Short mmCIF file of C-alpha atoms in Angstrom, two decimals:
data_model
loop_
_atom_site.label_atom_id
_atom_site.label_comp_id
_atom_site.label_asym_id
_atom_site.label_seq_id
_atom_site.Cartn_x
_atom_site.Cartn_y
_atom_site.Cartn_z
CA MET G 1 -0.05 0.09 0.11
CA ILE G 2 1.14 3.50 -1.03
CA LYS G 3 1.98 5.60 2.24
CA LEU G 4 0.67 9.20 1.52
CA LYS G 5 2.97 11.93 2.91
CA LEU G 6 1.65 16.00 3.50
CA PHE G 7 3.30 17.74 0.80
CA LYS G 8 4.09 21.73 0.56
CA ILE G 9 1.34 23.79 -1.26
CA TYR G 10 2.95 25.88 -3.83
CA SER G 11 3.40 26.17 -7.85
CA LYS G 12 7.10 25.94 -8.90
CA GLY G 13 8.37 29.11 -10.69
CA LEU G 14 4.88 30.53 -10.47
CA THR G 15 4.30 33.91 -8.89
CA THR G 16 0.85 34.69 -7.28
CA MET G 17 0.00 36.74 -10.05
CA ASP G 18 0.93 34.02 -12.58
CA ASN G 19 -1.36 31.64 -10.90
CA VAL G 20 -4.39 33.89 -10.69
CA ASN G 21 -3.98 34.48 -14.72
CA ILE G 22 -3.76 30.83 -15.40
CA SER G 23 -6.79 29.99 -13.08
CA LYS G 24 -9.02 32.56 -14.69
CA GLU G 25 -7.92 31.83 -18.45
CA PHE G 26 -7.77 28.08 -18.32
CA LEU G 27 -9.37 26.69 -15.28
CA TYR G 28 -13.23 26.91 -13.76
CA ASP G 29 -14.89 25.33 -10.68
CA LYS G 30 -17.18 22.34 -11.92
CA THR G 31 -19.73 20.99 -9.31
CA TYR G 32 -19.63 17.17 -8.46
CA LYS G 33 -21.61 14.82 -6.35
CA CYS G 34 -19.88 12.58 -4.37
CA PRO G 35 -20.95 8.73 -4.73
CA VAL G 36 -19.54 7.83 -1.48
CA CYS G 37 -20.96 10.55 1.26
CA GLU G 38 -23.39 12.44 -1.17
CA SER G 39 -21.99 15.61 -0.39
CA TYR G 40 -21.55 18.41 -3.37
CA PHE G 41 -18.55 20.06 -3.80
CA LYS G 42 -16.51 22.13 -6.44
CA ALA G 43 -13.05 21.03 -8.29
CA LYS G 44 -10.66 22.52 -10.60
CA ALA G 45 -11.44 21.84 -14.46
CA VAL G 46 -9.70 22.65 -17.44
CA ARG G 47 -11.66 24.73 -19.90
CA SER G 48 -12.61 23.40 -23.00
CA GLY G 49 -10.03 24.06 -25.95
CA LYS G 50 -7.60 25.72 -23.60
CA ALA G 51 -4.95 22.66 -23.71
CA ARG G 52 -3.40 22.25 -27.09
CA LEU G 53 -2.21 18.70 -27.75
CA ILE G 54 1.27 19.03 -29.56
CA SER G 55 2.45 15.35 -29.50
CA LYS G 56 1.92 11.66 -27.82
CA ASP G 57 4.96 9.86 -26.45
CA SER G 58 5.50 6.33 -27.55
CA ASP G 59 3.09 4.75 -24.87
CA PHE G 60 0.45 7.59 -25.17
CA MET G 61 1.74 10.17 -22.97
CA PRO G 62 0.33 13.63 -24.15
CA ARG G 63 2.32 16.38 -24.20
CA TYR G 64 0.24 19.90 -24.00
CA GLN G 65 0.69 23.43 -24.71
CA ASN G 66 -0.59 26.05 -22.19
CA ILE G 67 -1.71 23.62 -19.51
CA ASN G 68 -1.69 20.09 -18.63
CA PRO G 69 -5.00 18.32 -18.34
CA LEU G 70 -3.16 15.46 -16.57
CA TYR G 71 -2.70 17.47 -13.49
CA TYR G 72 -6.32 17.78 -13.20
CA ASP G 73 -7.48 14.34 -14.08
CA VAL G 74 -8.35 13.05 -10.56
CA ILE G 75 -11.35 14.11 -8.55
CA ILE G 76 -10.99 13.91 -4.72
CA CYS G 77 -13.96 14.61 -2.38
CA PRO G 78 -12.85 17.13 0.36
CA LYS G 79 -15.28 15.42 2.66
CA CYS G 80 -14.88 11.61 2.88
CA GLY G 81 -11.58 11.59 0.88
CA TYR G 82 -13.02 9.25 -2.01
CA GLY G 83 -10.81 10.28 -5.26
CA ALA G 84 -10.40 8.69 -8.78
CA LEU G 85 -9.61 9.25 -12.14
CA ILE G 86 -12.49 11.56 -13.55
CA LYS G 87 -13.32 8.57 -16.01
CA TYR G 88 -14.17 6.53 -12.79
CA PHE G 89 -15.14 8.75 -10.44
CA ASP G 90 -19.06 7.96 -10.49
CA LYS G 91 -18.54 4.05 -11.48
CA ILE G 92 -18.63 2.71 -7.92
CA LYS G 93 -20.73 0.11 -6.07
CA SER G 94 -22.42 0.71 -2.69
CA SER G 95 -20.23 -2.24 -1.25
CA GLN G 96 -17.23 -0.30 -2.70
CA CYS G 97 -18.35 2.95 -1.04
CA GLN G 98 -18.41 0.99 2.33
CA LEU G 99 -14.92 0.03 1.80
CA ILE G 100 -13.93 3.95 1.18
CA ARG G 101 -15.99 4.63 4.30
CA GLU G 102 -14.14 2.12 6.63
CA LYS G 103 -10.54 2.42 5.14
CA VAL G 104 -10.12 5.79 3.49
CA THR G 105 -12.80 8.19 5.11
CA SER G 106 -11.92 6.98 8.74
CA LYS G 107 -8.10 8.29 8.08
CA PHE G 108 -8.75 11.20 5.89
CA LYS G 109 -7.82 14.73 6.55
CA PRO G 110 -8.74 17.50 4.09
CA ARG G 111 -6.29 19.39 2.21
CA ILE G 112 -6.35 22.78 1.07
CA TYR G 113 -5.14 23.01 -2.69
CA PRO G 114 -3.94 26.09 -4.77
CA ASP G 115 -6.20 27.05 -7.60
CA VAL G 116 -3.11 26.00 -9.96
CA TYR G 117 -1.65 22.64 -9.70
CA ASP G 118 2.01 21.74 -10.20
CA VAL G 119 3.21 18.18 -10.97
CA ASP G 120 4.16 17.51 -7.26
CA ILE G 121 0.14 18.16 -6.51
CA ALA G 122 -0.56 16.43 -9.35
CA ILE G 123 1.37 13.20 -7.99
CA GLU G 124 -0.19 13.48 -4.79
CA ARG G 125 -3.75 13.38 -5.89
CA HIS G 126 -3.21 10.54 -8.22
CA LYS G 127 -1.66 8.37 -5.54
CA LEU G 128 -4.79 9.07 -3.29
CA ALA G 129 -6.60 7.92 -6.31
CA LEU G 130 -4.42 5.04 -6.54
CA VAL G 131 -5.23 4.23 -2.87
CA ASN G 132 -8.83 4.31 -3.14
CA THR G 133 -8.50 1.97 -6.29
CA ILE G 134 -6.98 -0.58 -4.31
CA VAL G 135 -9.25 -0.42 -1.14
CA LYS G 136 -12.39 -0.50 -3.36
CA ASN G 137 -10.86 -3.72 -4.96
CA ALA G 138 -11.41 -1.90 -8.39
CA ARG G 139 -10.76 -3.59 -11.54
CA VAL G 140 -7.33 -4.38 -12.05
CA SER G 141 -7.48 -2.20 -15.49
CA GLU G 142 -8.23 1.08 -13.17
CA GLU G 143 -5.46 0.25 -11.17
CA ALA G 144 -3.05 -0.11 -14.18
CA TYR G 145 -4.09 3.30 -15.71
CA THR G 146 -3.86 4.97 -12.75
CA CYS G 147 -0.42 3.73 -12.40
CA LEU G 148 0.62 4.64 -15.83
CA LYS G 149 -0.71 8.30 -15.14
CA ILE G 150 1.49 8.31 -11.98
CA ALA G 151 4.36 7.48 -14.19
CA TRP G 152 3.83 10.11 -16.76
CA LEU G 153 3.72 12.58 -14.29
CA TYR G 154 7.19 11.47 -12.83
CA ARG G 155 8.52 11.58 -16.29
CA ILE G 156 7.23 15.24 -16.35
CA LYS G 157 9.19 15.63 -13.20
CA GLY G 158 12.49 13.93 -14.41
CA ASP G 159 12.17 11.42 -11.80
CA ASN G 160 13.48 8.33 -13.88
CA LEU G 161 13.38 5.70 -11.00
CA ASN G 162 9.83 6.46 -9.52
CA GLU G 163 8.68 6.70 -13.28
CA LEU G 164 10.08 2.94 -13.89
CA LYS G 165 8.62 1.79 -10.62
CA PHE G 166 5.26 2.94 -11.68
CA LEU G 167 5.67 1.98 -15.36
CA MET G 168 6.31 -1.47 -14.13
CA GLN G 169 2.89 -1.57 -11.81
CA SER G 170 1.07 -0.54 -14.78
CA LEU G 171 2.45 -3.22 -16.78
CA THR G 172 1.84 -6.09 -14.43
CA LYS G 173 -1.89 -4.66 -13.85
CA PHE G 174 -2.48 -4.39 -17.75
CA LYS G 175 -1.37 -7.58 -18.31
CA GLU G 176 -3.45 -9.08 -15.86
CA ALA G 177 -6.22 -7.26 -17.25
CA TYR G 178 -5.64 -8.43 -20.67
CA GLU G 179 -6.10 -11.77 -19.73
CA LYS G 180 -8.87 -11.37 -16.99
CA GLU G 181 -11.14 -8.40 -18.51
CA PRO G 182 -13.58 -7.96 -21.37
CA HIS G 183 -12.23 -5.86 -23.94
CA PRO G 184 -11.93 -2.95 -24.80
CA ILE G 185 -10.04 -1.83 -21.47
CA CYS G 186 -9.48 1.72 -20.57
CA GLY G 187 -10.76 2.68 -24.08
CA MET G 188 -8.49 0.57 -25.90
CA ASN G 189 -9.26 -2.14 -28.10
CA THR G 190 -7.14 -5.38 -28.14
CA PHE G 191 -4.58 -4.29 -30.60
CA THR G 192 -3.90 -0.77 -29.08
CA LEU G 193 -3.67 -2.63 -25.69
CA THR G 194 -1.29 -5.25 -27.09
CA TYR G 195 1.04 -2.16 -28.39
CA LEU G 196 0.84 -0.46 -25.12
CA ILE G 197 1.84 -3.66 -23.32
CA GLY G 198 4.76 -4.20 -25.58
CA GLU G 199 5.59 -0.47 -25.07
CA LEU G 200 5.99 -0.88 -21.40
CA GLU G 201 7.80 -4.00 -21.81
CA ARG G 202 10.39 -2.32 -23.33
CA ARG G 203 10.57 0.92 -21.12
CA CYS G 204 10.68 -1.77 -18.18
CA GLY G 205 13.86 -3.22 -20.34
CA ASN G 206 12.16 -6.57 -21.25
CA ASN G 207 12.91 -6.68 -24.61
CA GLU G 208 12.36 -10.17 -25.51
CA ASN G 209 8.70 -9.88 -24.19
CA ALA G 210 8.36 -6.53 -26.16
CA LEU G 211 9.17 -7.81 -29.48
CA GLN G 212 6.52 -10.64 -28.58
CA TRP G 213 3.85 -8.14 -27.98
CA PHE G 214 5.03 -6.11 -30.87
CA GLY G 215 4.99 -8.85 -33.26
CA LYS G 216 1.36 -9.58 -32.44
CA VAL G 217 0.46 -6.07 -33.54
CA ILE G 218 2.51 -6.19 -36.68
CA VAL G 219 1.40 -9.76 -38.23
CA ASN G 220 -2.18 -9.19 -37.25
CA PRO G 221 -4.43 -8.30 -40.50
CA GLY G 222 -7.11 -6.29 -38.64
CA VAL G 223 -4.50 -3.61 -36.98
CA ASN G 224 -4.74 -0.31 -38.50
CA SER G 225 -1.47 1.08 -40.35
CA ARG G 226 -0.73 3.49 -38.00
CA LEU G 227 -0.54 1.23 -35.17
CA LYS G 228 1.19 -1.08 -37.18
CA GLU G 229 3.90 1.52 -37.91
CA LEU G 230 4.42 2.56 -34.36
CA ALA G 231 5.12 -1.43 -33.30
CA ARG G 232 7.59 -1.60 -36.33
CA ASP G 233 9.24 1.91 -34.87
CA GLN G 234 9.46 0.40 -31.52
CA LYS G 235 10.79 -3.05 -32.88
CA ASP G 236 13.29 -1.29 -34.71
CA LEU G 237 14.32 1.04 -31.77
CA ILE G 238 14.99 -2.31 -29.59
CA LYS G 239 17.12 -3.63 -32.67
CA GLU G 240 19.24 -0.64 -32.51
CA ASN G 241 19.80 -0.16 -29.25
CA THR G 242 20.85 -3.99 -28.83
CA LEU G 243 23.52 -3.56 -31.68
CA ASN G 244 24.85 -0.15 -30.26
CA ARG G 245 25.18 -1.88 -26.76
CA ASP G 246 27.08 -5.07 -28.44
CA LYS G 247 29.56 -2.77 -30.24
#
């Protein structure tokens, strides 16, 4: 179980005026109803069209200009401590609500967040969502996806060690979900998930496993050309890195 630690509330490199301007231009307060304690609360959300996608990493991590919606992708009830990625926030059963009340709410201490989140705050909020995911015995795909997003945040921060740690956790859970859960998973069809697992294997240093997963994508006639090209690129990258290492 991940232990949450108190953290400083600040935004690196931003003045108070910067925060005010960013908050007004890119963010707004959205009202949510907590499915666990049924209280209403407001949470920061990114205004439509304000985050400009400029690229994606090979494991689908999006890169944005202006503001990063990933920082605001977790909703946390300030009253009971229930938290989850936005796409999963309302998808909770009554039995899971009871688990949250018993194991999260009883220990939860409300936090005061600034209007603008930095990467450290985003990591902390995603980790609280991960704790909730584990406590409520959610599908392993939800745990896998949350771990992947935490890994992305550590990549943004430049913390390679923790990025790898959460990539490995995400890989383990996605492989389990691939075998046990109905597809599509986390919005990904079978082929997309197959590619992602291959890429996570590669990033975790498991090149032989990665090649096998990429091979499944490349040889399947039902896969779109864009995804096949991605798999070929990563397969070639493995071979190139292996040759350079053996020189």
